[in-house]
Coordinates of C-alpha atoms in Angstrom, one line a residue:
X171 CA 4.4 0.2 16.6
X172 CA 2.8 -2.2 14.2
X173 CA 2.8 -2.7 11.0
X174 CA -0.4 -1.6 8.9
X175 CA -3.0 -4.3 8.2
X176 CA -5.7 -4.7 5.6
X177 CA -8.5 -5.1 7.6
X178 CA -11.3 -2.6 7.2
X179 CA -12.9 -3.1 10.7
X180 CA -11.9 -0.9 13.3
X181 CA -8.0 -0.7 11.5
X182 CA -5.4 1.1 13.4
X183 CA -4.4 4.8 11.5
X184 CA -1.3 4.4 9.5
X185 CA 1.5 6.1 10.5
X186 CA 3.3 8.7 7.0
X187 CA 6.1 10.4 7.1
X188 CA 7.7 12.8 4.2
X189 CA 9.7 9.9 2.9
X190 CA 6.8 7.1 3.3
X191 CA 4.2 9.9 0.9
X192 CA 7.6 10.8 -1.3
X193 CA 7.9 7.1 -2.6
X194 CA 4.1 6.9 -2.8
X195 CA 2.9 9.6 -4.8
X196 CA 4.2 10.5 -8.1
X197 CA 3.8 13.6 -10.1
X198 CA 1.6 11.5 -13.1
X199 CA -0.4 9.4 -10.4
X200 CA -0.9 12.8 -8.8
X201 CA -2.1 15.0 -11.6
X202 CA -4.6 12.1 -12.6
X203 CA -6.0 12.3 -8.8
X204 CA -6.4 16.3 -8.8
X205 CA -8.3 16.2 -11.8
X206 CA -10.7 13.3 -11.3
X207 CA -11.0 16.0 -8.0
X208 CA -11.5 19.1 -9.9
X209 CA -13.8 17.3 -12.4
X210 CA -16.0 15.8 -9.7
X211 CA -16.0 19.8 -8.0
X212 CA -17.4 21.0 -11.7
X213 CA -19.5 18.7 -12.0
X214 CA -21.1 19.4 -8.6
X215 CA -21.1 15.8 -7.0
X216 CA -18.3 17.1 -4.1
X217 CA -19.0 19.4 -1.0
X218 CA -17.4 22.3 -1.3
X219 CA -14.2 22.3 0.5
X220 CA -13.8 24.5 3.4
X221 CA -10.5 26.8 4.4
X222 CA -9.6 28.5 7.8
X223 CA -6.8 30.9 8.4
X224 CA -4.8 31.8 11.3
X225 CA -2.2 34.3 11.5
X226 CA 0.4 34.5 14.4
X227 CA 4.0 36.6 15.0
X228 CA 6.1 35.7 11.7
X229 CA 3.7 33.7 10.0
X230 CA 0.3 31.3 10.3
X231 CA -1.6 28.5 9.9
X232 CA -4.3 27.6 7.8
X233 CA -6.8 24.4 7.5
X234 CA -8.4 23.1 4.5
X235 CA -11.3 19.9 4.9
X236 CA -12.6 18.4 2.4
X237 CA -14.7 15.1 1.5
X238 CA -14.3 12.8 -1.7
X239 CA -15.7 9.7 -2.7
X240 CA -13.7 6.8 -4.0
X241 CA -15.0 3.6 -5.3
X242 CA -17.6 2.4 -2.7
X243 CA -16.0 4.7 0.5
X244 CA -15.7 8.2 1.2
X245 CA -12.8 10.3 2.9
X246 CA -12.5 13.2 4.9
X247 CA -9.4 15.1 4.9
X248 CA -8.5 17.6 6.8
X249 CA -4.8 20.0 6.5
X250 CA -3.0 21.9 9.4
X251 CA -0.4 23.7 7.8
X252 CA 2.2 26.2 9.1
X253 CA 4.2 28.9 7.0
X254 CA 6.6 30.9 8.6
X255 CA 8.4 32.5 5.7
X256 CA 11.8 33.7 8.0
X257 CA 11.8 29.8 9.2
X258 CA 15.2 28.9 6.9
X259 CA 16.9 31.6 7.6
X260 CA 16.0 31.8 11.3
X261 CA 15.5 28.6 12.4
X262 CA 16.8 26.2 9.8
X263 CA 13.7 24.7 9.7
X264 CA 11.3 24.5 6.4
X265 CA 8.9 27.1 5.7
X266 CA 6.2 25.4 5.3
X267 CA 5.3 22.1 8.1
X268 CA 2.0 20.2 9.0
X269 CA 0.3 17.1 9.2
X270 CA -3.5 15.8 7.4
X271 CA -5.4 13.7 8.8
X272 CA -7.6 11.1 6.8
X273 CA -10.8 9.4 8.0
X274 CA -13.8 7.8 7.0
X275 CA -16.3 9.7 6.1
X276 CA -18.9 7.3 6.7
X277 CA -18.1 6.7 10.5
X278 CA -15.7 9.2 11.5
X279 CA -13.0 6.5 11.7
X280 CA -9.4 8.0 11.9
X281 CA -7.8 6.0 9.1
X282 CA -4.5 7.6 8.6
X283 CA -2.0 10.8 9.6
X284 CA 0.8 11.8 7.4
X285 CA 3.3 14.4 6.8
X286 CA 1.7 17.0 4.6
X287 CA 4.3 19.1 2.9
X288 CA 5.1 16.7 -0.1
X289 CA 1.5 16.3 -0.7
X290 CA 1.2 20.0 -0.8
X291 CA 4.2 20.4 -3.2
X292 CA 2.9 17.8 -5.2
X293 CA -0.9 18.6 -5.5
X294 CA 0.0 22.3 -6.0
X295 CA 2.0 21.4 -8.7
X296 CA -0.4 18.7 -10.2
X297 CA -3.1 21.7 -10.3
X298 CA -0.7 23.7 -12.4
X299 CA -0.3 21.0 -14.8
X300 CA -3.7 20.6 -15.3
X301 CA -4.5 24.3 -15.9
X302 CA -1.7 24.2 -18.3
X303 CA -3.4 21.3 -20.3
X304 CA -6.5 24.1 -20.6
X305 CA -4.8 27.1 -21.1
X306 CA -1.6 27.1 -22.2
X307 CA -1.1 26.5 -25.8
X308 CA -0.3 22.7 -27.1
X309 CA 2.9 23.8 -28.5
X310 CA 4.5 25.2 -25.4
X311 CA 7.9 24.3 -25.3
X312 CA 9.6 27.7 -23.2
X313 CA 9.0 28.1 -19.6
X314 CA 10.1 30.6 -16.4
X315 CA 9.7 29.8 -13.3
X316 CA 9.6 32.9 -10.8
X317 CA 10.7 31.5 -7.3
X318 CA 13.3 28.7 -7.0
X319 CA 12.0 27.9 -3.4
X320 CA 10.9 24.1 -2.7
X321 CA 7.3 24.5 -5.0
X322 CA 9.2 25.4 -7.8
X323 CA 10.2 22.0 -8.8
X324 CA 7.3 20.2 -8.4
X325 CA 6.1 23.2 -10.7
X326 CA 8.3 22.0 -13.7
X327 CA 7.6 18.6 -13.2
X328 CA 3.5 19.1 -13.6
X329 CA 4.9 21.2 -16.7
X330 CA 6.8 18.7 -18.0
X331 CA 4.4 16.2 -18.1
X332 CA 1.7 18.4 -20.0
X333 CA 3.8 20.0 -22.5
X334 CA 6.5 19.5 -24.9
X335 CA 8.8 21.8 -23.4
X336 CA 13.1 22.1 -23.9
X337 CA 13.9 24.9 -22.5
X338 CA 13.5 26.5 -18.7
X339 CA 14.2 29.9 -17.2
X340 CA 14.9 30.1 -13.6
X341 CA 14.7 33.0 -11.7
X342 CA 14.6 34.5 -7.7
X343 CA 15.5 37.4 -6.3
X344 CA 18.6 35.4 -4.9
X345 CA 20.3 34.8 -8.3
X346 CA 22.8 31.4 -6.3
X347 CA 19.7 30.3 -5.5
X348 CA 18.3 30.1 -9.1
X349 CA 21.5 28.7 -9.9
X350 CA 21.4 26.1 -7.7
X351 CA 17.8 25.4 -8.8
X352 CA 18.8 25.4 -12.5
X353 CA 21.6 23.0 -11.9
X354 CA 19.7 20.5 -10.0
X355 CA 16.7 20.7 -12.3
X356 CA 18.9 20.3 -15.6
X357 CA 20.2 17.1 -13.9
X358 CA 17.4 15.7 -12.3
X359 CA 14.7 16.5 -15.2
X360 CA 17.0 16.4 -18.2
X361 CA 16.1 19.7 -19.3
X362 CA 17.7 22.8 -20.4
X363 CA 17.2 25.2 -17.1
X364 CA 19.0 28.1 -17.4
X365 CA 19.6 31.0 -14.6
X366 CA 18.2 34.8 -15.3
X367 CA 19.1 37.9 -12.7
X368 CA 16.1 39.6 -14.7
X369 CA 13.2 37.9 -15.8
X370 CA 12.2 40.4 -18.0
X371 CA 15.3 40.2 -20.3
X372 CA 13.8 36.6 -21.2
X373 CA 9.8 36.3 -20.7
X374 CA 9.5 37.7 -24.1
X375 CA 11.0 34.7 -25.8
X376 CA 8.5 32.3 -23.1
X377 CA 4.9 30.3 -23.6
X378 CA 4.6 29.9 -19.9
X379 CA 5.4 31.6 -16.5
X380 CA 4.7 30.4 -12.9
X381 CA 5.1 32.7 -9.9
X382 CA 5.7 31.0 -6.9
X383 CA 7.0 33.2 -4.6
X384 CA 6.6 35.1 -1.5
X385 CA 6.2 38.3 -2.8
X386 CA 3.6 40.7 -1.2
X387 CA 3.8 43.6 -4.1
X388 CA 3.1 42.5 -7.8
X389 CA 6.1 42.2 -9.7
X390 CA 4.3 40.4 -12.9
X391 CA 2.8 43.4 -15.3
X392 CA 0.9 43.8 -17.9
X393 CA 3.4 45.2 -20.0
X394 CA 5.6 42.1 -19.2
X395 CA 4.0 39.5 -20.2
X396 CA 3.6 38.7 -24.4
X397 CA 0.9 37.6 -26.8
X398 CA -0.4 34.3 -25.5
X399 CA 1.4 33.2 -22.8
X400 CA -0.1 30.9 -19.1
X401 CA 0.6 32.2 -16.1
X402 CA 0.0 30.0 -13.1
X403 CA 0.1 32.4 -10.0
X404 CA 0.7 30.4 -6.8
X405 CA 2.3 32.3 -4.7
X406 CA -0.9 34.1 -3.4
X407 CA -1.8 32.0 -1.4
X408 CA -3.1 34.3 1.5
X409 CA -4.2 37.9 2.2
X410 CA -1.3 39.6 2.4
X411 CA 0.2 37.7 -0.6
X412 CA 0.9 39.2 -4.1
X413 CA 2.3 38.3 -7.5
X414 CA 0.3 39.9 -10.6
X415 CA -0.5 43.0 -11.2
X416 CA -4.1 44.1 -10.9
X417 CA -4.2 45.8 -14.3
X418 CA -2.6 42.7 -15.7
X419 CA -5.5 40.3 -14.3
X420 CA -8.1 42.8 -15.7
X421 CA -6.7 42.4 -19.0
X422 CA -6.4 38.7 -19.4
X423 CA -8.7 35.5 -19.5
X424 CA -8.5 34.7 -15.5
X425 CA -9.5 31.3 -14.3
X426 CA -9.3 30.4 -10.6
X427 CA -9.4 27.1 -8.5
X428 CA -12.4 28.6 -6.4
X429 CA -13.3 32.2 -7.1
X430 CA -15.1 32.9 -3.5
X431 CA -11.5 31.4 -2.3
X432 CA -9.3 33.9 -4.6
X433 CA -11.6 36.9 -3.7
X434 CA -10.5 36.7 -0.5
X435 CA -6.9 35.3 -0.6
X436 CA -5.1 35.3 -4.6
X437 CA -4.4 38.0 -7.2
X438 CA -7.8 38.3 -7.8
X439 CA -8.6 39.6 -4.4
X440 CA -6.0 42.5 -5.4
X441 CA -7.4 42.8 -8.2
X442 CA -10.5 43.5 -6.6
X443 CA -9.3 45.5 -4.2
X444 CA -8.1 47.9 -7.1
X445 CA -11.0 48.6 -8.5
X446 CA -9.8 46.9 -11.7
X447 CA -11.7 43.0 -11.7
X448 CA -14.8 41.6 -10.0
X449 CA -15.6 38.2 -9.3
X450 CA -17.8 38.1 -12.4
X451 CA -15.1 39.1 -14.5
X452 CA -12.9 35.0 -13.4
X453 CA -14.2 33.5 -17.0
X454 CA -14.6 30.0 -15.1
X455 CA -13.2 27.6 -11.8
X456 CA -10.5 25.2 -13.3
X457 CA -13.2 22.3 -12.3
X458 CA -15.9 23.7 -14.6
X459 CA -12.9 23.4 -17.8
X460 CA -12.4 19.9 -16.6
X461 CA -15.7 19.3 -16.6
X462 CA -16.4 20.5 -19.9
X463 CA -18.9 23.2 -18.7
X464 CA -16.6 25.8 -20.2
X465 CA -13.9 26.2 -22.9
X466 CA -9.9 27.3 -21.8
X467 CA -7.9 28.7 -24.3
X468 CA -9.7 29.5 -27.5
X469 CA -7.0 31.8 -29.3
X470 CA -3.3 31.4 -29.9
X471 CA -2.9 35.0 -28.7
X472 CA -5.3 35.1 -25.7
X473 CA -3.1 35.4 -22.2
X474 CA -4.5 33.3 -19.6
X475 CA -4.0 33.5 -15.8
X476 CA -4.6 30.5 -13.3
X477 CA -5.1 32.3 -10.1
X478 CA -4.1 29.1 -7.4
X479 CA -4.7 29.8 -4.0
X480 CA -5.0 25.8 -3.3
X481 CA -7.9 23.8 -3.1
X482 CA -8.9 21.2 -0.1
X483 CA -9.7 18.5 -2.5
X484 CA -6.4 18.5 -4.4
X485 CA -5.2 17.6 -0.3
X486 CA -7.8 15.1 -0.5
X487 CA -7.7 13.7 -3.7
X488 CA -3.8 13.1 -3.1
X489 CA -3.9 11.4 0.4
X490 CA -6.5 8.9 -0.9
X491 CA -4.0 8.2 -3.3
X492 CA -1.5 7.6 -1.0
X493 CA -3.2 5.8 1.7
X494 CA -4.6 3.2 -1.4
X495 CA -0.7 2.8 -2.0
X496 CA 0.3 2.4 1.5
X497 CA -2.8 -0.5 1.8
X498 CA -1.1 -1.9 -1.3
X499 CA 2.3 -2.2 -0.6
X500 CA 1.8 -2.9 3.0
X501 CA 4.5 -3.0 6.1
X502 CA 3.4 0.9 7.0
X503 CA 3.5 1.7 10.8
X504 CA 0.5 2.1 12.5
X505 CA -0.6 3.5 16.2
X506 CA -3.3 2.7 18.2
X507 CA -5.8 5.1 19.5
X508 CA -7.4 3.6 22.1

């Protein structure tokens, strides 16, 4: 293989793995790219993205495109994505693998191919973050985290670069595993992360919950949740995927990353389905709050829900980023095509 040139005629794709996108994509560079992303979706001067689902024996796929200008070019993206939910315990493999592919979306040129699970972490986090700058209140310093899988750290690190927080409850169903995930997180974040076997013997005293689990029956209720807290729900991230109750959407301030996408795939669609929301009920897409086409929080007391099913451009918005960095730093393995 060679290593990765700056010419822009006819380059050869660059060549990411995990570890190359790790050490060139942070969680602040990250957030700032999701947003520009989100802004440019409210302000309608981006395509919308497009998503495709497959599902197979144990899990599926799914494939989200987008394009996205950036200084004089423009990218396409696309995502291929597996999630196979027994995969840790079965296989001791992850549970969620797949590549994206970057081009040119001027010429079709293949530009790059990378590993896409840490920009998936990452821009799934950075869209929490953002939400949270919107929604939750400025003061926010007490959060839980539902789900100590992989997502839920890059989930406390969006959090923790939007608000003032000191103190973290951790809990999953598998109370080592939110041990182990408070441990790690108290050292590697230098915050207080504690370990809960019931969530709801703490949420009371929190200003912010994130659900990022697996769960396929609500578990998050109405008569959970207190006065004026965020919820980011990302666990919902297909179909058969569930995490808030229905009654509990109905009764708070919902906004979504694309409403058509969470009527199909997120709480919302449960929501929905139960008779108890309707798309017209989502108070506004995170892009049009970024924007400035619509206000997020607007009382102390108000709960707010972001409903985050993942959006193509957050995917897009990130690689750019990291393909600009790889062009940058240089000495990145290439492959020819031809």
């Amino acid at each position: 293989m060679n290593t990765g040139s700056k010419s822009k005629t006819n380059p050869e794709p660059l060549l990411l793995g995990r570890s190359d996108v790790a050490a060139l994509l942070t969680m602040p560079d990250c957030i700032v790219a999701v947003e520009s992303a989100f802004r440019l979706y409210g302000e309608g001067k981006t395509a919308k993205p497009g998503v495709l689902g497959v599902h197979t024996e144990g899990g599926g796929f799914h494939i989200k495109a987008g394009i996205q200008r950036s200084g004089d070019r423009s990218y396409f993206v696309a995502k291929v994505n597996g999630n196979f939910p027994g995969n840790p315990a079965a296989h001791q493999l992850p549970t969620i693998q797949g590549i994206l592919v970057l081009a040119d979306a001027s010429n079709g040129t293949p530009l790059a191919i990378m590993d896409s699970v840490e920009i998936t972490n990452q821009r799934t986090g950075a869209a929490t973050g953002i939400a949270a700058r919107y929604l939750a209140r400025k003061n926010s310093t007490c959060a839980l985290i539902c789900g100590c899988g992989v997502q839920a750290k890059t989930q406390l690190q969006a959090l923790q670069a939007v608000l003032p927080l000191t103190k973290v409850f951790a809990y999953s169903t598998d109370y080592f595993q939110a041990q182990a995930f408070a441990n790690a997180m108290t050292m590697d974040l230098k915050l207080e992360v504690e370990p809960v076997a019931d969530f709801r013997s703490v949420i009371a005293r929190c200003d912010v919950c994130v659900t990022c689990t697996p769960a396929q029956k609500w578990f998050l209720g109405k008569d959970d949740v207190p006065e004026g807290m965020f919820i980011a729900a990302v666990g919902a991230d297909n179909e058969h995927k569930q995490e808030i109750q229905p009654e509990l959407m109905a009764k708070a301030k919902v906004v979504t990353d694309i409403t058509d996408q969470c009527a199909v795939m997120g709480d919302l669609h449960h929501a929905i389905a139960a008779g108890k929301c309707q798309k017209e009920n989502v108070h506004a897409e995170l892009g049009e709050l970024v924007a400035g086409k619509k206000p997020g929080r607007t009382s102390p007391q108000e709960i707010t829900i972001f409903d985050s099913t993942g959006m193509a451009l957050q995917d897009v918005a990130a690689a750019i980023g990291v393909y600009e960095a790889a062009l940058v730093r240089g000495g990145v393995r290439t492959f020819p095509l031809a």
